[in-house]
Structures are given as C-alpha cells and as structure tokens.
C-alpha cells in the first residue's frame, strides 16, 4: 500500500523533468537556427556587398545617435562580418573577435564613416574612444590622425 501512495509523485517528477528537457532542447534549437556563423554570413556577403553592408549599417546607426536599442542584432552581426571581409580595402574587425562575441561598436562605425567621408573629424572625435574601438579600428584611427 505504501508504494502505491508514492507513485503519483514520481509521475509528476517525471513530467516536470520531461518539460524541462523539452524547453531546453527548444531553446537550443532556436539559438542554433538564429545564430549564423562567420562563414554563413561571409557566404551572403559578396565583394561589393561588404562595404555597402557596412556603410548602410553604420549610417543608419549614426542617424539614430548610436543608440544601442536601435540596433538589430542580426544586422549588426552581418555588418561586423562585412567589416572583417578579407577582400575589403581596410579591415576593422577579425574573425576571432566575431567568434568571441564581439560586434561593431559605435566607435568602430564612427571611424569607418569618417574614413569614407560621411562625417567630419570633429563629429568623429565625439564618438572616438580607443577603449571602445577594436584594435584594427584604432590602427585606422591612428593612421587618420584621430588619436588624441
């Protein structure tokens, strides 16, 4: 008789465990399908598309005042890969930085926009912070005389 009274608890525990496993699997599948790898993004970006993708992202982010809430994460990831595109004139990012979860910062975009002539030096200096920019962007900033 005592064994029969404990059975409903094991059924509830089993159902809860199955629910937790199911939710975890669902989240893992969603994350896997949502996150593209560097290679996936690189395949989407052709030679001429890299600079267009980067320009479009940085200009729209600049227009919103570099407000982080205005950034679509997928678009930012694609622009980050574009900034690391091997065929581009100047690279602002590396594959390793992307794979560590780094993404373009407002500083990176400001330096890029300055380099292509979309914003002036004074405006760039408002956004330029060597601690916020990535290493390759800082090298570009230094070569352009933006270092304080």
mmCIF file of C-alpha atoms in Angstrom:
data_model
loop_
_atom_site.group_PDB
_atom_site.id
_atom_site.type_symbol
_atom_site.label_atom_id
_atom_site.label_comp_id
_atom_site.label_asym_id
_atom_site.label_seq_id
_atom_site.Cartn_x
_atom_site.Cartn_y
_atom_site.Cartn_z
ATOM 1 C CA UNK A 1 0.000 0.000 0.000
ATOM 2 C CA UNK A 2 2.753 2.479 0.795
ATOM 3 C CA UNK A 3 4.322 2.003 -2.674
ATOM 4 C CA UNK A 4 1.067 2.929 -4.353
ATOM 5 C CA UNK A 5 0.798 6.236 -2.499
ATOM 6 C CA UNK A 6 4.235 7.387 -3.728
ATOM 7 C CA UNK A 7 3.582 6.710 -7.431
ATOM 8 C CA UNK A 8 1.811 10.000 -8.268
ATOM 9 C CA UNK A 9 4.845 11.946 -7.047
ATOM 10 C CA UNK A 10 7.167 10.059 -9.404
ATOM 11 C CA UNK A 11 4.806 10.712 -12.275
ATOM 12 C CA UNK A 12 4.821 14.453 -11.511
ATOM 13 C CA UNK A 13 8.617 14.494 -11.159
ATOM 14 C CA UNK A 14 8.989 12.636 -14.470
ATOM 15 C CA UNK A 15 6.628 15.032 -16.232
ATOM 16 C CA UNK A 16 8.455 18.067 -14.835
ATOM 17 C CA UNK A 17 11.802 16.628 -15.899
ATOM 18 C CA UNK A 18 10.440 15.963 -19.392
ATOM 19 C CA UNK A 19 9.124 19.530 -19.529
ATOM 20 C CA UNK A 20 12.497 20.991 -18.512
ATOM 21 C CA UNK A 21 14.331 18.851 -21.077
ATOM 22 C CA UNK A 22 11.826 19.823 -23.762
ATOM 23 C CA UNK A 23 12.158 23.546 -23.055
ATOM 24 C CA UNK A 24 15.946 23.307 -23.009
ATOM 25 C CA UNK A 25 16.010 21.471 -26.340
ATOM 26 C CA UNK A 26 13.653 24.034 -27.866
ATOM 27 C CA UNK A 27 15.871 26.911 -26.717
ATOM 28 C CA UNK A 28 18.981 25.217 -28.069
ATOM 29 C CA UNK A 29 17.337 24.634 -31.441
ATOM 30 C CA UNK A 30 16.125 28.235 -31.590
ATOM 31 C CA UNK A 31 19.584 29.567 -30.736
ATOM 32 C CA UNK A 32 21.257 27.309 -33.295
ATOM 33 C CA UNK A 33 18.899 28.307 -36.071
ATOM 34 C CA UNK A 34 19.042 32.015 -35.161
ATOM 35 C CA UNK A 35 22.798 32.377 -34.852
ATOM 36 C CA UNK A 36 24.690 32.327 -38.098
ATOM 37 C CA UNK A 37 28.349 31.537 -38.123
ATOM 38 C CA UNK A 38 31.023 33.762 -39.558
ATOM 39 C CA UNK A 39 31.189 31.519 -42.613
ATOM 40 C CA UNK A 40 27.431 31.687 -43.174
ATOM 41 C CA UNK A 41 27.484 35.480 -43.101
ATOM 42 C CA UNK A 42 30.587 35.572 -45.297
ATOM 43 C CA UNK A 43 28.799 33.489 -47.926
ATOM 44 C CA UNK A 44 25.986 36.063 -48.012
ATOM 45 C CA UNK A 45 28.377 38.976 -48.476
ATOM 46 C CA UNK A 46 29.968 39.337 -51.868
ATOM 47 C CA UNK A 47 32.974 41.528 -52.605
ATOM 48 C CA UNK A 48 30.967 44.625 -53.468
ATOM 49 C CA UNK A 49 28.420 43.954 -50.762
ATOM 50 C CA UNK A 50 30.856 44.199 -47.845
ATOM 51 C CA UNK A 51 31.287 47.961 -47.978
ATOM 52 C CA UNK A 52 27.639 48.539 -48.854
ATOM 53 C CA UNK A 53 26.513 46.431 -45.884
ATOM 54 C CA UNK A 54 28.913 48.170 -43.516
ATOM 55 C CA UNK A 55 28.036 51.662 -44.802
ATOM 56 C CA UNK A 56 24.322 51.047 -44.594
ATOM 57 C CA UNK A 57 24.506 49.708 -41.045
ATOM 58 C CA UNK A 58 26.830 52.400 -39.717
ATOM 59 C CA UNK A 59 24.934 55.264 -41.363
ATOM 60 C CA UNK A 60 21.572 54.118 -40.022
ATOM 61 C CA UNK A 61 23.044 53.580 -36.551
ATOM 62 C CA UNK A 62 24.694 57.016 -36.685
ATOM 63 C CA UNK A 63 21.360 58.569 -37.735
ATOM 64 C CA UNK A 64 19.776 57.094 -34.604
ATOM 65 C CA UNK A 65 22.507 58.663 -32.444
ATOM 66 C CA UNK A 66 24.305 55.333 -31.948
ATOM 67 C CA UNK A 67 21.536 54.220 -29.608
ATOM 68 C CA UNK A 68 22.138 50.542 -28.913
ATOM 69 C CA UNK A 69 18.400 49.846 -28.752
ATOM 70 C CA UNK A 70 18.086 50.887 -32.384
ATOM 71 C CA UNK A 71 20.382 48.053 -33.477
ATOM 72 C CA UNK A 72 19.095 44.819 -34.926
ATOM 73 C CA UNK A 73 21.496 42.137 -33.660
ATOM 74 C CA UNK A 74 21.411 40.133 -36.895
ATOM 75 C CA UNK A 75 22.153 43.239 -38.959
ATOM 76 C CA UNK A 76 24.960 44.168 -36.578
ATOM 77 C CA UNK A 77 26.436 40.664 -36.886
ATOM 78 C CA UNK A 78 26.302 40.867 -40.687
ATOM 79 C CA UNK A 79 27.914 44.320 -40.658
ATOM 80 C CA UNK A 80 30.610 43.020 -38.306
ATOM 81 C CA UNK A 81 31.453 40.243 -40.751
ATOM 82 C CA UNK A 82 31.461 42.827 -43.538
ATOM 83 C CA UNK A 83 33.992 44.833 -41.506
ATOM 84 C CA UNK A 84 36.152 41.704 -41.385
ATOM 85 C CA UNK A 85 35.697 40.864 -45.073
ATOM 86 C CA UNK A 86 39.040 39.774 -46.438
ATOM 87 C CA UNK A 87 38.624 41.492 -49.792
ATOM 88 C CA UNK A 88 37.848 44.906 -48.286
ATOM 89 C CA UNK A 89 40.302 47.775 -48.568
ATOM 90 C CA UNK A 90 40.625 48.149 -44.807
ATOM 91 C CA UNK A 91 39.506 45.655 -42.206
ATOM 92 C CA UNK A 92 38.075 46.886 -38.928
ATOM 93 C CA UNK A 93 37.454 43.505 -37.369
ATOM 94 C CA UNK A 94 38.798 39.971 -37.189
ATOM 95 C CA UNK A 95 37.097 36.616 -37.425
ATOM 96 C CA UNK A 96 38.374 35.741 -33.948
ATOM 97 C CA UNK A 97 36.746 38.834 -32.442
ATOM 98 C CA UNK A 98 33.458 37.890 -34.107
ATOM 99 C CA UNK A 99 33.646 34.326 -32.812
ATOM 100 C CA UNK A 100 34.328 35.614 -29.273
ATOM 101 C CA UNK A 101 31.039 37.506 -29.493
ATOM 102 C CA UNK A 102 32.438 40.943 -30.254
ATOM 103 C CA UNK A 103 30.394 43.161 -32.551
ATOM 104 C CA UNK A 104 30.942 46.553 -34.155
ATOM 105 C CA UNK A 105 30.840 49.383 -31.662
ATOM 106 C CA UNK A 106 29.683 52.946 -32.190
ATOM 107 C CA UNK A 107 33.350 53.906 -32.175
ATOM 108 C CA UNK A 108 34.132 51.458 -34.992
ATOM 109 C CA UNK A 109 31.288 52.847 -37.064
ATOM 110 C CA UNK A 110 32.282 56.460 -36.423
ATOM 111 C CA UNK A 111 35.840 55.805 -37.627
ATOM 112 C CA UNK A 112 34.533 53.949 -40.670
ATOM 113 C CA UNK A 113 32.122 56.783 -41.526
ATOM 114 C CA UNK A 114 34.955 59.281 -41.161
ATOM 115 C CA UNK A 115 37.156 57.242 -43.457
ATOM 116 C CA UNK A 116 34.533 57.119 -46.206
ATOM 117 C CA UNK A 117 33.790 60.834 -45.789
ATOM 118 C CA UNK A 118 30.285 60.584 -44.331
ATOM 119 C CA UNK A 119 31.143 62.514 -41.169
ATOM 120 C CA UNK A 120 33.845 65.057 -40.378
ATOM 121 C CA UNK A 121 36.754 64.826 -37.942
ATOM 122 C CA UNK A 122 35.042 66.895 -35.246
ATOM 123 C CA UNK A 123 31.961 64.666 -35.277
ATOM 124 C CA UNK A 124 34.131 61.544 -35.273
ATOM 125 C CA UNK A 125 36.053 62.779 -32.247
ATOM 126 C CA UNK A 126 32.771 62.872 -30.288
ATOM 127 C CA UNK A 127 32.394 59.119 -30.787
ATOM 128 C CA UNK A 128 36.000 58.004 -30.905
ATOM 129 C CA UNK A 129 37.236 56.284 -27.765
ATOM 130 C CA UNK A 130 40.243 53.966 -28.147
ATOM 131 C CA UNK A 131 38.915 51.779 -25.331
ATOM 132 C CA UNK A 132 35.638 51.228 -27.201
ATOM 133 C CA UNK A 133 37.103 50.696 -30.670
ATOM 134 C CA UNK A 134 38.613 47.414 -31.720
ATOM 135 C CA UNK A 135 42.324 47.054 -32.366
ATOM 136 C CA UNK A 136 42.150 47.257 -36.159
ATOM 137 C CA UNK A 137 39.864 50.290 -35.969
ATOM 138 C CA UNK A 138 42.301 52.004 -33.625
ATOM 139 C CA UNK A 139 45.062 51.407 -36.179
ATOM 140 C CA UNK A 140 42.931 53.082 -38.853
ATOM 141 C CA UNK A 141 42.117 55.964 -36.488
ATOM 142 C CA UNK A 142 45.788 56.430 -35.718
ATOM 143 C CA UNK A 143 46.684 56.482 -39.408
ATOM 144 C CA UNK A 144 43.977 59.110 -39.987
ATOM 145 C CA UNK A 145 45.160 61.359 -37.141
ATOM 146 C CA UNK A 146 42.187 60.765 -34.843
ATOM 147 C CA UNK A 147 44.250 59.754 -31.821
ATOM 148 C CA UNK A 148 44.184 62.324 -29.040
#
